[in-house]
Coordinates of C-alpha atoms in Angstrom, one line a residue:
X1 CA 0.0 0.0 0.0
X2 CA 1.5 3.4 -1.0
X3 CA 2.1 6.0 1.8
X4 CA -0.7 7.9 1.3
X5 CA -3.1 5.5 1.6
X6 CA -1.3 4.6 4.8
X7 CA -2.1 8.5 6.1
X8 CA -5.7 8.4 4.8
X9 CA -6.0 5.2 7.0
X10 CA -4.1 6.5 10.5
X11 CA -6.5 10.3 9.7
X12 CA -9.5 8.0 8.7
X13 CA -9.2 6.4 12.4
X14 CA -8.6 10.1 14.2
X15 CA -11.6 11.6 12.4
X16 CA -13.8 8.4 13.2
X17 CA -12.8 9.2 17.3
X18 CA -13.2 13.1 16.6
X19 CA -16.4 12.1 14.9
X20 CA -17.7 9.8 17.7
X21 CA -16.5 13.0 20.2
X22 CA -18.3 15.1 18.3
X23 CA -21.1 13.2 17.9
X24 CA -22.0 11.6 21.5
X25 CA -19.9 13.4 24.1
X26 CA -19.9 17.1 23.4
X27 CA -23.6 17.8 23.0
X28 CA -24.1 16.6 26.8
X29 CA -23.3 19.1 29.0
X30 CA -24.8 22.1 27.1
X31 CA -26.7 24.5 28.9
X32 CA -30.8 23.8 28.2
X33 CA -31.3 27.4 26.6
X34 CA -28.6 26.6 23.7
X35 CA -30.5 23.3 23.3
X36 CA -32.9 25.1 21.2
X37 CA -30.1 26.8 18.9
X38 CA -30.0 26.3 15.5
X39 CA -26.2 25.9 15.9
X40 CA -24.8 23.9 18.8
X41 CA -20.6 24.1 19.6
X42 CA -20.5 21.0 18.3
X43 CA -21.6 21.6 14.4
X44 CA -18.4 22.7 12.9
X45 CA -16.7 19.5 14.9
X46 CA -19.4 17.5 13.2
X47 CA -18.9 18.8 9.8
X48 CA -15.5 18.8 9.9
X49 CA -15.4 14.9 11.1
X50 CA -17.9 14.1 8.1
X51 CA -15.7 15.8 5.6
X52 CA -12.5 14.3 7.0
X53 CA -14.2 10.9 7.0
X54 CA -15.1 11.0 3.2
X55 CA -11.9 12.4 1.8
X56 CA -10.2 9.6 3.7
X57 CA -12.0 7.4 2.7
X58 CA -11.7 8.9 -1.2
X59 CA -8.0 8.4 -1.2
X60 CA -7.8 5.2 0.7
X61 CA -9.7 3.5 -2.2
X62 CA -8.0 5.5 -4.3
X63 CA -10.9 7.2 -6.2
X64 CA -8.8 10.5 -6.9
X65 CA -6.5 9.0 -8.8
X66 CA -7.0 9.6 -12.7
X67 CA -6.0 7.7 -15.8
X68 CA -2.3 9.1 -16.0
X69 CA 0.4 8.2 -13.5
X70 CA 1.6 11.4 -11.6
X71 CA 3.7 9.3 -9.5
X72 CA 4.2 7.9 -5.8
X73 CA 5.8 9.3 -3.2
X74 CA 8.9 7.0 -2.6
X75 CA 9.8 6.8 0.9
X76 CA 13.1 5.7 0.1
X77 CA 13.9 9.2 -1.5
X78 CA 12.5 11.5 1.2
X79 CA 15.5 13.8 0.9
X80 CA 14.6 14.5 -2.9
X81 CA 11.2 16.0 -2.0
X82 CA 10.8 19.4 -0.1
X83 CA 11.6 18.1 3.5
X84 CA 13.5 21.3 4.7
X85 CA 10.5 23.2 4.1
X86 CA 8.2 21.1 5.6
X87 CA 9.9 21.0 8.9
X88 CA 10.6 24.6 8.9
X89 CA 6.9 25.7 8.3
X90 CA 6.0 22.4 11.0
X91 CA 8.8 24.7 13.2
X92 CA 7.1 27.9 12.5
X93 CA 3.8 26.3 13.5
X94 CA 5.1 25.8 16.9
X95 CA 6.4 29.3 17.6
X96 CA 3.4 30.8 16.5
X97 CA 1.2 28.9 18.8
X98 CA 3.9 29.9 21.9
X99 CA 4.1 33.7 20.7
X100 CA 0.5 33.5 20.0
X101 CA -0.5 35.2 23.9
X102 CA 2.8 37.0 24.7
X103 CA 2.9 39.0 21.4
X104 CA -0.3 39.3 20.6
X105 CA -2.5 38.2 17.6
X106 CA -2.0 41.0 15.2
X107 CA 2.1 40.5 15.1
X108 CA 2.0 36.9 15.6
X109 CA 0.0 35.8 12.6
X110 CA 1.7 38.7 10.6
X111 CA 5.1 37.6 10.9
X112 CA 3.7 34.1 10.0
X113 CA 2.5 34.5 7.6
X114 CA 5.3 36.8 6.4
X115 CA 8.0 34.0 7.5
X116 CA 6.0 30.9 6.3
X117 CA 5.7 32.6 2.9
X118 CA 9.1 33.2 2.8
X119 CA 9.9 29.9 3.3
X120 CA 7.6 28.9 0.4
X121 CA 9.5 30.9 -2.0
X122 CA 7.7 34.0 -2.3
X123 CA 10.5 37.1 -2.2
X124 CA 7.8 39.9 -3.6
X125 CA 7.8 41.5 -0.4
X126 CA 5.0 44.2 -0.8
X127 CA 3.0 41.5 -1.4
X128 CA 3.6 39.2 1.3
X129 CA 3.1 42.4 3.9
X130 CA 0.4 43.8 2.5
X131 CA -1.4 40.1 2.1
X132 CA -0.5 39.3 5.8
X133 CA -1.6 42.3 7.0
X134 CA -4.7 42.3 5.7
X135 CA -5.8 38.6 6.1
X136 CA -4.6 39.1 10.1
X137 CA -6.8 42.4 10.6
X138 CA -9.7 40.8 8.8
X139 CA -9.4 37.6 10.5
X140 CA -9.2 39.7 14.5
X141 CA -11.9 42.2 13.1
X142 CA -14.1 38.9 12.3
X143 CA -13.4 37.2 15.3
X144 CA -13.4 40.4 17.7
X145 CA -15.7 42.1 16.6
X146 CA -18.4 39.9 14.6
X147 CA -18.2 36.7 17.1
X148 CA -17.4 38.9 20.0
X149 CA -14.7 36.8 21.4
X150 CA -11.7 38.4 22.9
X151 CA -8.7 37.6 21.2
X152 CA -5.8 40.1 22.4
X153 CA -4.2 42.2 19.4
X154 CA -1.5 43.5 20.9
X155 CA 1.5 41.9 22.9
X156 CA 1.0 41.7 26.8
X157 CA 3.8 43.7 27.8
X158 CA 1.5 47.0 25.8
X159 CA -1.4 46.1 28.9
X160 CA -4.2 45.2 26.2

């Protein structure tokens, strides 16, 4: 079996348990008045488990493969493949999630975004600010301000 049928079939068995979470355990200790909502906590987790579920599924049986060959991806020849940048965006990942509440949510995703595209090759550098900039204020605006949950802008240290 080729490697990514392998990965649909560990993420297959991690969505079936997210599902089953999602499903049967998180529903039961809402509150009675959001009983009666047309959207519980729960329905992104459920959509998100039914969607993970089929596209697993998809490429396990391999129903997204086409006529032509586009070829496997040989284990044996890991180095020839992008694997620097892989582990340096999977390293980015990790110090975005710890600067996430000391620096705030504005710079944080910013410089993400700003760092992760540089790793991907992108060296037009207007673009890359004024893309970050403007997908991390419309994101904190959306979140903020339409959903009305806090998420801090600004680094700690600035007592926002």
């Amino acid at each position: 079996m080729a490697l990514d049928r392998w990965i649909a079939l560990v993420l297959l068995g991690i969505f079936i348990v997210y599902g089953y979470t999602a499903w049967f355990t998180m529903d039961g200790g809402l509150a009675p008045f959001m009983r009666r909502n047309p959207i519980w906590p729960s329905t992104f987790p459920k959509v998100l488990s039914i969607l993970g579920i089929a596209a697993s599924i998809i490429i396990l049986f391999g129903l997204e493969k086409s006529e032509e060959k586009i070829g496997e991806i040989d284990h044996r020849r890991l180095g020839d493949y992008f694997l620097g940048q892989a582990v340096l965006l999977l390293g980015l990942m990790v110090v975005y999630a710890l600067c996430l509440r000391p620096l705030g949510f504005l710079f944080s995703s910013s410089a993400f975004l700003i760092i992760g595209s540089f790793i991907l090759g992108e060296r037009k550098w207007h673009i890359m600010f004024s893309v970050a900039l403007i997908a991390t204020a419309s994101v904190w605006y959306l979140v903020q301000e339409v959903l009305g949950i806090f998420l801090r802008p600004l680094p700690m240290f600035m007592g926002v």
